[in-house]
XYZ file of C-alpha atoms in Angstrom:
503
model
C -109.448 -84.686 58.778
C -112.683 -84.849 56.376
C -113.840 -80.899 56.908
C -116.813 -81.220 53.756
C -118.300 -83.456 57.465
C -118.959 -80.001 58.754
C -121.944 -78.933 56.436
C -125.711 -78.120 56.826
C -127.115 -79.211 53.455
C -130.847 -78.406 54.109
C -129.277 -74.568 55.012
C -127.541 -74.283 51.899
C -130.106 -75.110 49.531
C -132.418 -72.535 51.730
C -129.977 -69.720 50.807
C -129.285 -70.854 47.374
C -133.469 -70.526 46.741
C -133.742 -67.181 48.586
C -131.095 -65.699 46.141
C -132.889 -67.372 43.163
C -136.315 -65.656 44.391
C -134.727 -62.669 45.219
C -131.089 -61.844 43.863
C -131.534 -58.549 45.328
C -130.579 -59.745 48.798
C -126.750 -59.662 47.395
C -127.470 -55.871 47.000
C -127.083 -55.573 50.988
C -123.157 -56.205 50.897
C -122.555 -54.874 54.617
C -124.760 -57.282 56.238
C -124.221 -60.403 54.008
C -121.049 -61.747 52.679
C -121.050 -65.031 51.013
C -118.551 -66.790 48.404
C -118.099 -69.806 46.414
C -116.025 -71.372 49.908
C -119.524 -71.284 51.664
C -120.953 -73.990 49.735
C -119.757 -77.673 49.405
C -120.765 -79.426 46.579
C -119.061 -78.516 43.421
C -122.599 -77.954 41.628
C -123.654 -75.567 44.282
C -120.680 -73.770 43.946
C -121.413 -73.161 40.039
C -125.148 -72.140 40.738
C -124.160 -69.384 43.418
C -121.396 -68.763 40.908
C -123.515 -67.677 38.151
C -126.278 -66.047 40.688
C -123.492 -63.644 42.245
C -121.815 -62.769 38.865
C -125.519 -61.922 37.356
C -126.055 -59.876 40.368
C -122.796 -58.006 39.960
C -123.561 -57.363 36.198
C -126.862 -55.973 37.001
C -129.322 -58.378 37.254
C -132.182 -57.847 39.453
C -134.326 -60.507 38.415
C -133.424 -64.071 37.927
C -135.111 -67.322 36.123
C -134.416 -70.728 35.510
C -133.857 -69.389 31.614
C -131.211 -66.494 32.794
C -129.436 -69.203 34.845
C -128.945 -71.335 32.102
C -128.486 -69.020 29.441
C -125.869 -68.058 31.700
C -124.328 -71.234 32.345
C -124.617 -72.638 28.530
C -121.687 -70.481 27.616
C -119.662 -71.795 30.137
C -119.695 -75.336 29.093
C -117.727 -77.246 31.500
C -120.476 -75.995 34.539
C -123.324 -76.102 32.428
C -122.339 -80.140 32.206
C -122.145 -80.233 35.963
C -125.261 -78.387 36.225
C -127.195 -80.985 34.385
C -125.328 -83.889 35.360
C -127.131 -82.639 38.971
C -130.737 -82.217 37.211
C -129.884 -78.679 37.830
C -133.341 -77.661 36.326
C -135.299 -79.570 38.896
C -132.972 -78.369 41.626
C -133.774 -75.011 40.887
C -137.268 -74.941 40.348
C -137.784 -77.063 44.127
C -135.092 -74.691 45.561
C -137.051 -71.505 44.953
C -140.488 -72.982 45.514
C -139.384 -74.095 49.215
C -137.234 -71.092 50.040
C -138.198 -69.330 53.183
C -137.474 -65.691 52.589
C -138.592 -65.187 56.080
C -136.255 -66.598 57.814
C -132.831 -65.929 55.589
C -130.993 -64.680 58.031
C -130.998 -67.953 60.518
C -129.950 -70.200 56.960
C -127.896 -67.603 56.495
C -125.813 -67.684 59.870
C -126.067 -71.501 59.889
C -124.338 -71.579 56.492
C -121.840 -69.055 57.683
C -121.274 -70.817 61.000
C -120.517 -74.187 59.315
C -118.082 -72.622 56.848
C -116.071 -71.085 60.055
C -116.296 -74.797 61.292
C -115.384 -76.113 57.784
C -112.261 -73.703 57.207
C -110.710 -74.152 61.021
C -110.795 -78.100 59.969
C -109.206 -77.126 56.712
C -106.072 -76.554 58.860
C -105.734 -79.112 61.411
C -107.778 -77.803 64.297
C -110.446 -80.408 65.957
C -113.571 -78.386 66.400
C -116.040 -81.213 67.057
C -115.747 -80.277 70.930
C -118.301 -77.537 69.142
C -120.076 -79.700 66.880
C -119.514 -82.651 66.160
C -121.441 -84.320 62.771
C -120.494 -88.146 63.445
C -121.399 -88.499 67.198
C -124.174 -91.324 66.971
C -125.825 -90.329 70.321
C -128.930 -88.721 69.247
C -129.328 -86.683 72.646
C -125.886 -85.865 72.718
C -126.306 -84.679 69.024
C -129.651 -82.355 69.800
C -127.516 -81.103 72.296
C -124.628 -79.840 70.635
C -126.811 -78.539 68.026
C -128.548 -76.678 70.116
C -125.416 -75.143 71.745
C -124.201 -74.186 68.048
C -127.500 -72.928 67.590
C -127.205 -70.652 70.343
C -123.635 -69.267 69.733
C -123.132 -65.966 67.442
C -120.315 -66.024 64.713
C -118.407 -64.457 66.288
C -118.519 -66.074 69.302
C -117.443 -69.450 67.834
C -114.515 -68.054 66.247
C -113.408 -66.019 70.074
C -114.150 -69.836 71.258
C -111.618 -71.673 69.174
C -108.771 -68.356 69.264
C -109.123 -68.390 72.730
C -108.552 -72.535 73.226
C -105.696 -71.948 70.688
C -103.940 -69.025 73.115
C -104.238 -70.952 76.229
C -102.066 -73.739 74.588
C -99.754 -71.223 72.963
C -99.648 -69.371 76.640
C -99.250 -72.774 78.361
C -97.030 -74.118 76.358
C -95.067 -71.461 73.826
C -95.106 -68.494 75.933
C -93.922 -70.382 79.091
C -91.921 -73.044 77.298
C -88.599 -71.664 78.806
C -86.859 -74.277 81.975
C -85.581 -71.232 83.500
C -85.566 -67.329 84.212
C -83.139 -65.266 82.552
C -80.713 -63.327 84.822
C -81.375 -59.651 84.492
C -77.708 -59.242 83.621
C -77.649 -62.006 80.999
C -75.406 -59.974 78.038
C -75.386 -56.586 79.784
C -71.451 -56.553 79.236
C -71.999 -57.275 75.796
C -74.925 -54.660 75.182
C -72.989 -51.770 76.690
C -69.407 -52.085 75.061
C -71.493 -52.643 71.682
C -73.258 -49.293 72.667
C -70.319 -47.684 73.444
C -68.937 -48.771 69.641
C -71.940 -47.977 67.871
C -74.545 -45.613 69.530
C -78.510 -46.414 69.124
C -78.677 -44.530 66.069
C -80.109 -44.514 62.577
C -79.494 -42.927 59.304
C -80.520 -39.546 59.749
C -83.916 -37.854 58.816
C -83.978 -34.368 56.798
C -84.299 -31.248 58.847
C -83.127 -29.418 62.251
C -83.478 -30.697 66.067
C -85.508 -33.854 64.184
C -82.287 -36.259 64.850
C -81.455 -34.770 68.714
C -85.201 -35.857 69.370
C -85.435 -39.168 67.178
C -81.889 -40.389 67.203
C -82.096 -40.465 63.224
C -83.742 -43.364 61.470
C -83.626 -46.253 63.774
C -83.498 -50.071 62.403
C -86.400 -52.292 63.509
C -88.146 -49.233 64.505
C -91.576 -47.816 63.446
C -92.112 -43.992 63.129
C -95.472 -42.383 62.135
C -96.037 -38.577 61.332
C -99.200 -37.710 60.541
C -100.900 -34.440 59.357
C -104.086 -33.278 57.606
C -104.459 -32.463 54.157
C -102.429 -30.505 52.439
C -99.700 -30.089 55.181
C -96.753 -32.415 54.474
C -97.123 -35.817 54.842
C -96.084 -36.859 51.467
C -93.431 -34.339 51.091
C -91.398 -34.753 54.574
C -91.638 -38.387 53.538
C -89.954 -37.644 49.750
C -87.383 -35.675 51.638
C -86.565 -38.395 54.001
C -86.759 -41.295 51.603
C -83.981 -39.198 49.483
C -81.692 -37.946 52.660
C -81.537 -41.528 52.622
C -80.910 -42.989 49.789
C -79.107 -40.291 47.831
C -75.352 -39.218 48.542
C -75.536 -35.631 47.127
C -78.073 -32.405 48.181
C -78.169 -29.305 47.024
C -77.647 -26.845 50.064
C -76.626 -23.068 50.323
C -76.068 -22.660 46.505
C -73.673 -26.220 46.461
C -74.242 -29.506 45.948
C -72.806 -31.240 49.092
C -72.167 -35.005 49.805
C -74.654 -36.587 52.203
C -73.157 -39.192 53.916
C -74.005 -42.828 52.786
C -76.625 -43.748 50.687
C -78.495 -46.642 51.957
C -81.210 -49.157 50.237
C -84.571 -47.410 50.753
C -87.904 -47.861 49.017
C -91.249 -46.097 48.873
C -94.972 -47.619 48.679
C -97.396 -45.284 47.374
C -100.807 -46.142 47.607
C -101.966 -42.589 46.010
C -99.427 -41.529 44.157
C -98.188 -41.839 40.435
C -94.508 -42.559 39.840
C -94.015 -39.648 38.007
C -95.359 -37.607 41.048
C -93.044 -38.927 43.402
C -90.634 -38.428 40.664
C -90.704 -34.204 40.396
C -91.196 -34.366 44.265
C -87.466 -36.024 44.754
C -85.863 -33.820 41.943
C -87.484 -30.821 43.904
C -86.289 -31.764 47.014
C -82.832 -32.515 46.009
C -82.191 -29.757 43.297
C -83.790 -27.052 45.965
C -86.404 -25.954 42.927
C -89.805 -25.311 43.735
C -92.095 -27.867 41.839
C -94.421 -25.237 40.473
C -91.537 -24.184 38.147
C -90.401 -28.021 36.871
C -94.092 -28.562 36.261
C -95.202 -25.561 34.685
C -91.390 -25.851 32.573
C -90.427 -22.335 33.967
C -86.756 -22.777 35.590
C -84.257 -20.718 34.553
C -81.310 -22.407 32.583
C -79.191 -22.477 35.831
C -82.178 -24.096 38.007
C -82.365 -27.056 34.643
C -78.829 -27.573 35.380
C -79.574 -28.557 39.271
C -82.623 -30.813 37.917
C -80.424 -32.204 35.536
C -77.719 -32.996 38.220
C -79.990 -34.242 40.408
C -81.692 -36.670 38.615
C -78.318 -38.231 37.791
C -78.042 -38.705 41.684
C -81.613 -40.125 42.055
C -80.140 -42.631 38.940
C -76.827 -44.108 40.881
C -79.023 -43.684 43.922
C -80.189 -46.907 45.639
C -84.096 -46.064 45.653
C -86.927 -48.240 44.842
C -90.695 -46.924 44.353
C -93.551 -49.841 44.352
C -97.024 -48.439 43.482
C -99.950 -50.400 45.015
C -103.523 -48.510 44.820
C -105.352 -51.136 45.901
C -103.753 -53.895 48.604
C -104.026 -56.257 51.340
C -101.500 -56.794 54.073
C -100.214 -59.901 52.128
C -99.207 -57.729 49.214
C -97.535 -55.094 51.942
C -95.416 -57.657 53.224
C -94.457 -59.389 50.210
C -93.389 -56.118 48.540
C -91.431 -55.402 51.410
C -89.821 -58.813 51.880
C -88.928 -58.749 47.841
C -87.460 -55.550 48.202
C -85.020 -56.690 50.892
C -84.165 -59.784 49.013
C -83.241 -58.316 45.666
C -82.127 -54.977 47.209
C -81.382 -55.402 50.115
C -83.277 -52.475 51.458
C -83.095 -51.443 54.674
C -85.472 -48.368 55.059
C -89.114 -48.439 54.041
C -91.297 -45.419 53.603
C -95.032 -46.118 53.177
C -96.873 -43.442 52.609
C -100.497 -43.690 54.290
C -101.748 -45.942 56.749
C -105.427 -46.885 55.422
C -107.887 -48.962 54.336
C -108.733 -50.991 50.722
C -111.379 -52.762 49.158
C -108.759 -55.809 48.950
C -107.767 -55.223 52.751
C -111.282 -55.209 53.499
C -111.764 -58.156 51.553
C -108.660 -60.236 53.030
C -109.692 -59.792 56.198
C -113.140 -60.411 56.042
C -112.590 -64.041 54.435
C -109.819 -64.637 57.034
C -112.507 -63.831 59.761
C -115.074 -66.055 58.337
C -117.660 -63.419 56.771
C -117.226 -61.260 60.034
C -116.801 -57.339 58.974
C -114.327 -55.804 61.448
C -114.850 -52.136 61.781
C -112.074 -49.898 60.028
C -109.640 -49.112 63.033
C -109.706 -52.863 63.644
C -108.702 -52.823 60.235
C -106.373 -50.060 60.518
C -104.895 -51.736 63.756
C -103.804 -54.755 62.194
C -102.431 -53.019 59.579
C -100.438 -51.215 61.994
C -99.304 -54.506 63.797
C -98.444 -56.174 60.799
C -95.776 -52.925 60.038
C -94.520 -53.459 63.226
C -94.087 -57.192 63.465
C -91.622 -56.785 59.416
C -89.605 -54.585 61.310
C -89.127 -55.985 63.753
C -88.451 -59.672 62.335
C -86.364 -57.865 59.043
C -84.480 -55.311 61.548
C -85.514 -52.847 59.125
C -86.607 -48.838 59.341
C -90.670 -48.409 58.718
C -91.653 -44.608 57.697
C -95.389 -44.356 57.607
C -98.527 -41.726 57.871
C -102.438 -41.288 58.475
C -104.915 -38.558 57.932
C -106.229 -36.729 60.898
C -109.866 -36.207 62.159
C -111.812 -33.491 62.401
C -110.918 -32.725 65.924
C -107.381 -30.996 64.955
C -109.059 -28.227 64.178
C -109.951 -27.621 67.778
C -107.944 -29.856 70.174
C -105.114 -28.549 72.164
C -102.785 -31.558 72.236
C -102.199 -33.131 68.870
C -101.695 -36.592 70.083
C -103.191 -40.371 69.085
C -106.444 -38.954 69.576
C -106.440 -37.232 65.908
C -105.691 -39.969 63.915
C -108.254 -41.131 61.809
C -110.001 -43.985 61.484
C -108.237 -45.435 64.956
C -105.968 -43.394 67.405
C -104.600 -48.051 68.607
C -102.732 -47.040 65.731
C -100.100 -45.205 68.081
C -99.757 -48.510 70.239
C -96.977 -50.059 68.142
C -94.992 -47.170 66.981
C -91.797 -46.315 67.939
C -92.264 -43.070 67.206
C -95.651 -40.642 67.064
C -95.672 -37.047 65.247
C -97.959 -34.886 64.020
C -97.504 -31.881 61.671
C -99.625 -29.236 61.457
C -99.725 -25.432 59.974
C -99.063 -23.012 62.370
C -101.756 -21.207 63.313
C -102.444 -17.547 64.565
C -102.604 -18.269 68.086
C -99.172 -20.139 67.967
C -97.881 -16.942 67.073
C -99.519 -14.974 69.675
C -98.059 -17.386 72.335
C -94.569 -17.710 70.469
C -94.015 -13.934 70.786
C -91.885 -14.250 73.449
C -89.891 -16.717 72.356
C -88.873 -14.689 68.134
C -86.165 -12.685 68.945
C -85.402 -10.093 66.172
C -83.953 -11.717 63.046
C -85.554 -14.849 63.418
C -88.842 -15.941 60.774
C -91.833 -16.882 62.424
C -92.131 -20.697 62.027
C -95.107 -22.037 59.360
C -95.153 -25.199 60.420
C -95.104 -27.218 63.791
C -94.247 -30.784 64.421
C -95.830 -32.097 67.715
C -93.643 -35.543 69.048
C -96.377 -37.141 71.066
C -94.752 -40.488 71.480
C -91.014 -41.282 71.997
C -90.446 -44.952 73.133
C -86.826 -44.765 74.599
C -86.144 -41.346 73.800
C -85.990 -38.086 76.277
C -87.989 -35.508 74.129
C -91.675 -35.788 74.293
C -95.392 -33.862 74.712
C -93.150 -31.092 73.369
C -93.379 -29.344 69.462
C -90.573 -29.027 66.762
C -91.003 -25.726 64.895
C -90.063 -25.489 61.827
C -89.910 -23.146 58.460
C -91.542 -25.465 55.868
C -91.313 -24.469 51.698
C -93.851 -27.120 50.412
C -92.654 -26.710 47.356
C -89.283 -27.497 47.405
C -90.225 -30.306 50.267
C -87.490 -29.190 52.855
C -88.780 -28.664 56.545
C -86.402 -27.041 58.758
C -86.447 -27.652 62.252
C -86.038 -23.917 64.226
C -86.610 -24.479 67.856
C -88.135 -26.745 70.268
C -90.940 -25.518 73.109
C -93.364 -27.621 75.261
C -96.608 -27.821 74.455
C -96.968 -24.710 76.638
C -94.826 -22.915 74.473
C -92.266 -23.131 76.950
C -88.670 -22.931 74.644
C -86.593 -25.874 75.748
C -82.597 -25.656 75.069
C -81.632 -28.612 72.519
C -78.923 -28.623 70.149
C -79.089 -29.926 66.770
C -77.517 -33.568 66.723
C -75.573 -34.234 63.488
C -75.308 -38.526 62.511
C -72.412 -39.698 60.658
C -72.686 -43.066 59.377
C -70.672 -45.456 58.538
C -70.283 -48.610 56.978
């Protein structure tokens, strides 16, 4: 299938000569988004080439001289350029170009580029447009009809022909209905062998309410700034990955140590790095930054850096991402080590996420918990497929401060980000009317918790809309679970469930 057929020449030369007259228009990046796969020809590929990359370095003014000065030290398109009379080209280009009206050339370039790129891939599109139907009133007709159709609309056009196959044809592809009781047998003496139960997190009453770490699951605890999300994570990415802990003035074996690896999209290695040895050593971090433990506490370090060495744990730092590079670090890290529990940090948005997913939509800008959605999905669907454990985290809005559930509705950027997870928490600083209400519930002897942990989403599980308290030392990242109330402050009676596992 020929997909150059699905081009509007006279639209493309428009837009090239508007951004010759006025290279400023680039400057507006949230209402125009145009790259080299927009245009056709090879030669106007070069001239937007060198138009966009003189914008970028500055240029607010361009001339036939600055394009060619440009282009001369690029030798291979310069000789396109003037194999195409590029001179003349420009000069006619910018003394037709209709400034006025940049924004129709503009959609009509962008329109034929969606048309192009669905082409590209095997899809037949000319029931939209169609460039080699002869009839001339069936032609003024169809261009009308793309004429009158919004980006966006063209693109829920096609996706919506495509689901009604899939649905049709995919979805209801099976020759029969299943039996409810297909496997039952099967599922319930395996579940009566082996419990549905993960490797467990760090901390009290955290496994009786989560069942531990559970494969093909996806948890998210979120928390505003400065609260815990990165450390709980730490702690949980060593519980599981690391067969020794210091606790109660010992160091203690911890079960099995499975394949685990963190994604940082903030963090420095070295960061994470005094974060684990904290965690595991029980040291605050203040004193292994600022070099002030005491001989016995240098010991523990020492010790427990030689666990995090024969430990399976793998650390990936990605600043800046899309949710190809998510995937493929994850898939990578199961192949070569065969991990089976991922913690990534922070659920957000990237300039290369933005940028992904604005050329895979065709120019269209999707607003950020869109974005964040997908990103969200995606995270779901590798777990799912890889029967692996996804850790994750978000920020929190403003409305925290003053809300009286902490639920999906604090997330920021999007509270759809909830709608896959497995598992929804949210931990936040205890606050002065907590303790007011928890009164009743501290008897004598017992601290007053810092920290709560509110479980607002527990697919499959019995404990939910309720909070975790817990006594929280930042520093040494270890948050332990106390009791466990409503969100009413009502104490409900749970007992701390201890996973074994085994290989």
């Amino acid at each position: 299938m020929n997909s150059s057929r699905y081009t509007d020449t006279p639209s493309l030369v428009q837009v090239l000569g508007c951004l010759i007259d006025d290279i400023t228009i680039l400057d507006d990046e949230g209402k125009y988004f145009l790259t080299k796969e927009d245009f056709v020809k090879e030669f106007h590929q070069i001239l937007f080439a060198a138009l966009s990359n003189m914008h970028t370095m500055g240029v607010q003014q361009v001339s036939l001289n600055s394009i060619e000065n440009y282009l001369q030290a690029r030798p291979n398109a310069y000789a396109v350029y003037k194999a195409n009379d590029g001179a003349r080209f420009v000069a006619t280009a910018s003394e037709h170009a209709d400034r006025s009206n940049f924004d129709y050339y503009y959609s009509q370039t962008k329109k034929f580029t969606l048309l192009r790129e669905y082409s590209k891939i095997g899809i037949d599109v000319s029931w939209i447009y169609d460039p080699d139907e002869l009839d001339q009133s069936k032609r003024e007709t169809k261009i009308a009809y793309l004429n009158s159709l919004r980006l966006e609309e063209i693109a829920d056009l096609i996706d919506n022909k495509l689901a009604r196959v899939r649905a049709e044809y995919v979805d209801n592809s099976s020759d029969e209905t299943i039996s409810a009781s297909a496997g039952i047998d099967e599922l319930f003496e395996s579940l009566g062998q082996t419990p549905d139960v993960g490797q467990p997190m760090y901390g009290g009453l955290i496994n009786t309410v989560t069942r531990g770490m559970r494969l093909g699951k996806v948890y998210l605890r979120s928390a505003a700034t400065g609260v815990g999300k990165t450390r709980t994570m730490v702690a949980d990415f060593c519980n599981c990955g690391c067969d020794e802990i210091y606790k109660d003035g010992e160091w203690i074996e911890n079960d099995l140590a499975f394949p685990s690896l963190f994604i940082s999209t903030e963090l420095e290695l070295d960061e994470i790095q005094t974060m684990m040895v904290a965690f595991l050593a029980d040291i605050e971090e203040e004193y292994i930054l600022n070099g002030m433990m005491s001989f016995e506490e240098q010991e523990r370090a020492q010790h427990a850096i030689e666990v995090i060495k024969r430990s399976p744990l793998y650390v990936e730092v990605i600043p800046d991402f899309n949710l190809k590079d998510i995937e493929n670090t994850i898939k990578r890290s199961i192949r070569m080590y065969s991990v089976q529990y991922v913690f990534y940090d922070y659920i957000h948005t990237s300039m290369k996420i933005l940028e992904e997913i604005t050329r895979r939509s065709g120019g269209i800008r999707l607003r950020e918990d869109n974005i964040l959605f997908l990103l969200s999905v995606k995270l779901k669907e590798i777990a799912t497929q890889y029967n692996i454990f996804i850790l994750s985290s978000t920020q929190l809005n403003q409305d925290w401060k003053t809300s009286d559930i902490p639920d999906q509705n604090l997330l920021r950027g999007a509270k759809s980000i909830a709608d896959k997870i497995d598992l929804g928490m949210i931990l936040l600083d205890t606050t002065e009317e907590d303790k007011e209400k928890l009164a009743n519930v501290i008897t004598d002897g017992i601290k007053m918790p810092n920290v709560k942990l509110s479980i607002y989403k527990n697919r499959r599980g019995l404990y939910s809309k309720c909070y975790i308290w817990m006594y929280a030392n930042k520093g040494t990242c270890r948050f332990d679970g106390m009791f466990c109330t409503t969100y009413n402050y009502e104490l409900i009676p749970i007992a701390d469930l201890n996973i074994h596992m085994q290989v």
